[in-house]
Amino acid sequence: MANVAVIGAQWGDEGKGKVVDWLASRADIVVRFQGGHNAGHTLVVGGETYKLSLLPSGVVRGKLGIIGNGVVLDPEALLSEIAKVTGQGLSVSPANLRIAENVPLILPLHPALDRAREAARGGDKIGTTGRGIGPAYEDKVGRRAIRLCDLAEPETLSKKLDELLLHHNSLLKGLGAPLFEKQPLFDQLLAWAPQLLPFSEAVWERLDAAKREGKRVLFEGAQAVMLDVDHGTYPFVTSSNTVAGNAAAGAGIGPDAIGMVLGIAKAYSTRVGSGPFPTELHDAIGQGLGDRGREFGTVTGRRRRCGWFDACMVRQGVKIGGVQGLALTKLDVLDGLAELKICTGYRIGGAVMHRLPAAMAAQAAAEPIYEVMEGWAGSTAGARSYAQLPAAAVKYVRRIEELVEAPVVLLSTSPDRDDTITLRDPFAG
Ligand code: IMP
């Protein structure tokens, strides 16, 4: 049976929630493999709205959810999310949620450092979610992270805390921020232990068994390719690899298990936080896209920057992310615009480029080269087949497919789960 990995193909917030929810309802297991509670999506199931940032979407659909080792896990955020969805009538227990025993934890000192650093950056800030994601990944790579399994070993925990505090308090002191004491942190960790350890296991074994049993696994990516720590608009990125290749390492399974890679792209572009955005619109059209698309961050509540579809960048994301098919979302937000623009390349200095270069100043200088397309007067909202779309909308989608070199396999025409044109079942492989 084929598996599916879903990743964002732009800067996040592409409307993954709706697509992931549909796929989760058809999967046996849903795995988060990177990111943390910086992610966020809204699921509407049976009239109830669930806002998730850490729990894999499958939990809402009655499937097994797995939080893989590639995630950074904030115990407080997880426990409060569990309490919230429990209050909405869902049951979350080790029967439907498993967490990799080797997942690194986010402790209160991580958001403190994240925010102190952002404040120190002033005008050059990255615009992080302030949730401690970056500092937690730094500790993992720096080999001083406290992992879920450490909660079962108070002596290990105590030693690791000493090392962690030496590192963090030195930095916090330098930044002029309040320092952390060991005892309250130690007590907090010990208090979390009985609440979290029942979920902890070697999830790689469960995934290996699932593979042998032919179960359908959905790997649920967070953020997006252009926020990937290696391949995105560095340093204005998140601190994990968001590409599908990381689904294997971040879950503990071989790359052959990833299956079909589905990239989610909005029919226009948005970005939260700072960083280059060549097709950004500062005019009434950009404002209109933001209003009609309700472009506010699920996690941060910040207004998203909006712009034209950047086919050059999405093509890059398709290649780097290993995207085999695209789910194009929010086409209806473009309804009624007289003309549309698609970016096909950049002018940087005197040169024309068909990729976004890696260097910071070059990225910032990238001027979009546009192809202008005819808009459509009719509505695409709620369309469930190509035949129901205005001809110019079909032409727009077809042009995107050509330019990004990937087929559109799903087309979403409203927030409603059923308003989707399905051209190919991703689980069919
Ligand atoms: P961090 O992940 O909190 O370190 O933030 C780094 C960058 O990634 C910032 O520009 C954030 O706005 C962005 N970011 C993080 N998570 C998301 C997300 O789920 N959607 C969109 N942007 C995100």
PDB file of N, CA, C and O and ligand atoms in Angstrom, residues 11-13 38-40 126-130 133-134 223 227 237-238 272-273 302, ligand 1:
ATOM      1  N   TRP A  11       5.776  29.225   1.528  1.00  0.00           N
ATOM      2  CA  TRP A  11       6.293  29.642   2.845  1.00  0.00           C
ATOM      3  C   TRP A  11       5.375  29.224   3.990  1.00  0.00           C
ATOM      4  O   TRP A  11       5.337  29.869   5.037  1.00  0.00           O
ATOM      5  N   GLY A  12       4.615  28.181   3.789  1.00  0.00           N
ATOM      6  CA  GLY A  12       3.704  27.736   4.848  1.00  0.00           C
ATOM      7  C   GLY A  12       2.328  28.354   4.702  1.00  0.00           C
ATOM      8  O   GLY A  12       2.114  29.238   3.853  1.00  0.00           O
ATOM      9  N   ASP A  13       1.388  27.843   5.517  1.00  0.00           N
ATOM     10  CA  ASP A  13       0.016  28.345   5.509  1.00  0.00           C
ATOM     11  C   ASP A  13      -0.659  28.184   4.150  1.00  0.00           C
ATOM     12  O   ASP A  13      -1.466  29.021   3.752  1.00  0.00           O
ATOM     13  N   ASN A  38       5.070  25.529  16.462  1.00  0.00           N
ATOM     14  CA  ASN A  38       5.072  26.709  15.583  1.00  0.00           C
ATOM     15  C   ASN A  38       4.087  26.483  14.434  1.00  0.00           C
ATOM     16  O   ASN A  38       3.662  27.418  13.782  1.00  0.00           O
ATOM     17  N   ALA A  39       3.754  25.224  14.165  1.00  0.00           N
ATOM     18  CA  ALA A  39       2.802  24.915  13.104  1.00  0.00           C
ATOM     19  C   ALA A  39       1.390  25.134  13.637  1.00  0.00           C
ATOM     20  O   ALA A  39       1.193  25.232  14.842  1.00  0.00           O
ATOM     21  N   GLY A  40       0.453  25.189  12.743  1.00  0.00           N
ATOM     22  CA  GLY A  40      -0.920  25.303  13.222  1.00  0.00           C
ATOM     23  C   GLY A  40      -1.878  25.089  12.100  1.00  0.00           C
ATOM     24  O   GLY A  40      -1.671  25.618  11.018  1.00  0.00           O
ATOM     25  N   ILE A 126      14.021  37.821  12.620  1.00  0.00           N
ATOM     26  CA  ILE A 126      13.550  36.801  11.684  1.00  0.00           C
ATOM     27  C   ILE A 126      12.026  36.751  11.663  1.00  0.00           C
ATOM     28  O   ILE A 126      11.421  36.367  10.674  1.00  0.00           O
ATOM     29  N   GLY A 127      11.432  37.191  12.777  1.00  0.00           N
ATOM     30  CA  GLY A 127       9.971  37.089  12.865  1.00  0.00           C
ATOM     31  C   GLY A 127       9.552  35.691  13.256  1.00  0.00           C
ATOM     32  O   GLY A 127       8.579  35.148  12.729  1.00  0.00           O
ATOM     33  N   THR A 128      10.287  35.067  14.170  1.00  0.00           N
ATOM     34  CA  THR A 128       9.954  33.705  14.605  1.00  0.00           C
ATOM     35  C   THR A 128       8.624  33.709  15.349  1.00  0.00           C
ATOM     36  O   THR A 128       8.118  34.767  15.731  1.00  0.00           O
ATOM     37  N   THR A 129       8.119  32.516  15.596  1.00  0.00           N
ATOM     38  CA  THR A 129       6.871  32.406  16.351  1.00  0.00           C
ATOM     39  C   THR A 129       7.129  32.599  17.844  1.00  0.00           C
ATOM     40  O   THR A 129       6.193  32.621  18.638  1.00  0.00           O
ATOM     41  N   GLY A 130       8.393  32.678  18.236  1.00  0.00           N
ATOM     42  CA  GLY A 130       8.733  32.899  19.652  1.00  0.00           C
ATOM     43  C   GLY A 130       8.468  31.674  20.522  1.00  0.00           C
ATOM     44  O   GLY A 130       8.371  31.788  21.745  1.00  0.00           O
ATOM     45  N   ILE A 133      11.538  27.185  19.051  1.00  0.00           N
ATOM     46  CA  ILE A 133      11.850  26.123  18.081  1.00  0.00           C
ATOM     47  C   ILE A 133      13.345  26.113  17.738  1.00  0.00           C
ATOM     48  O   ILE A 133      14.011  25.067  17.823  1.00  0.00           O
ATOM     49  N   GLY A 134      13.871  27.278  17.354  1.00  0.00           N
ATOM     50  CA  GLY A 134      15.278  27.361  16.950  1.00  0.00           C
ATOM     51  C   GLY A 134      16.215  26.926  18.072  1.00  0.00           C
ATOM     52  O   GLY A 134      17.041  26.019  17.897  1.00  0.00           O
ATOM     53  N   GLN A 223       5.263  23.775   8.242  1.00  0.00           N
ATOM     54  CA  GLN A 223       5.947  24.851   7.533  1.00  0.00           C
ATOM     55  C   GLN A 223       6.031  24.495   6.035  1.00  0.00           C
ATOM     56  O   GLN A 223       5.113  23.884   5.534  1.00  0.00           O
ATOM     57  N   LEU A 227      10.877  27.543   3.861  1.00  0.00           N
ATOM     58  CA  LEU A 227      11.276  27.788   5.256  1.00  0.00           C
ATOM     59  C   LEU A 227      12.238  26.693   5.724  1.00  0.00           C
ATOM     60  O   LEU A 227      12.593  26.637   6.910  1.00  0.00           O
ATOM     61  N   VAL A 237      14.127  31.494   7.974  1.00  0.00           N
ATOM     62  CA  VAL A 237      13.598  30.136   7.824  1.00  0.00           C
ATOM     63  C   VAL A 237      13.294  29.584   9.210  1.00  0.00           C
ATOM     64  O   VAL A 237      13.620  30.206  10.224  1.00  0.00           O
ATOM     65  N   THR A 238      12.701  28.403   9.246  1.00  0.00           N
ATOM     66  CA  THR A 238      12.558  27.722  10.521  1.00  0.00           C
ATOM     67  C   THR A 238      13.819  26.861  10.731  1.00  0.00           C
ATOM     68  O   THR A 238      14.726  26.871   9.907  1.00  0.00           O
ATOM     69  N   VAL A 272       4.503  34.798   6.367  1.00  0.00           N
ATOM     70  CA  VAL A 272       4.514  35.521   7.640  1.00  0.00           C
ATOM     71  C   VAL A 272       5.969  35.668   8.054  1.00  0.00           C
ATOM     72  O   VAL A 272       6.819  34.924   7.597  1.00  0.00           O
ATOM     73  N   GLY A 273       6.234  36.612   8.923  1.00  0.00           N
ATOM     74  CA  GLY A 273       7.621  36.805   9.341  1.00  0.00           C
ATOM     75  C   GLY A 273       8.379  37.592   8.285  1.00  0.00           C
ATOM     76  O   GLY A 273       7.843  37.973   7.244  1.00  0.00           O
ATOM     77  N   ARG A 302      -0.752  36.957  13.271  1.00  0.00           N
ATOM     78  CA  ARG A 302      -0.213  38.062  12.489  1.00  0.00           C
ATOM     79  C   ARG A 302      -0.793  38.056  11.076  1.00  0.00           C
ATOM     80  O   ARG A 302      -1.046  37.011  10.502  1.00  0.00           O
TER      81      ARG A 302
HETATM   82  P1  IMP B   1      10.221  29.626  14.013  1.00  0.00           P
HETATM   83  O1  IMP B   1       9.841  28.367  13.315  1.00  0.00           O
HETATM   84  O2  IMP B   1       9.297  29.980  15.130  1.00  0.00           O
HETATM   85  O3  IMP B   1      11.671  29.644  14.415  1.00  0.00           O
HETATM   86  O4  IMP B   1      10.064  30.836  12.970  1.00  0.00           O
HETATM   87  C1  IMP B   1      10.916  30.963  11.831  1.00  0.00           C
HETATM   88  C2  IMP B   1      10.173  31.454  10.610  1.00  0.00           C
HETATM   89  O5  IMP B   1       9.259  30.449  10.188  1.00  0.00           O
HETATM   90  C3  IMP B   1       9.324  32.708  10.846  1.00  0.00           C
HETATM   91  O6  IMP B   1       9.324  33.489   9.672  1.00  0.00           O
HETATM   92  C4  IMP B   1       7.931  32.150  11.096  1.00  0.00           C
HETATM   93  O7  IMP B   1       6.934  33.086  10.789  1.00  0.00           O
HETATM   94  C5  IMP B   1       7.935  30.982  10.125  1.00  0.00           C
HETATM   95  N1  IMP B   1       7.006  29.912  10.501  1.00  0.00           N
HETATM   96  C6  IMP B   1       7.162  28.990  11.481  1.00  0.00           C
HETATM   97  N2  IMP B   1       6.112  28.145  11.515  1.00  0.00           N
HETATM   98  C7  IMP B   1       5.293  28.526  10.520  1.00  0.00           C
HETATM   99  C8  IMP B   1       4.055  28.011  10.026  1.00  0.00           C
HETATM  100  O8  IMP B   1       3.492  27.029  10.486  1.00  0.00           O
HETATM  101  N3  IMP B   1       3.519  28.689   8.955  1.00  0.00           N
HETATM  102  C9  IMP B   1       4.131  29.758   8.385  1.00  0.00           C
HETATM  103  N4  IMP B   1       5.293  30.246   8.816  1.00  0.00           N
HETATM  104  C10 IMP B   1       5.862  29.647   9.862  1.00  0.00           C
END
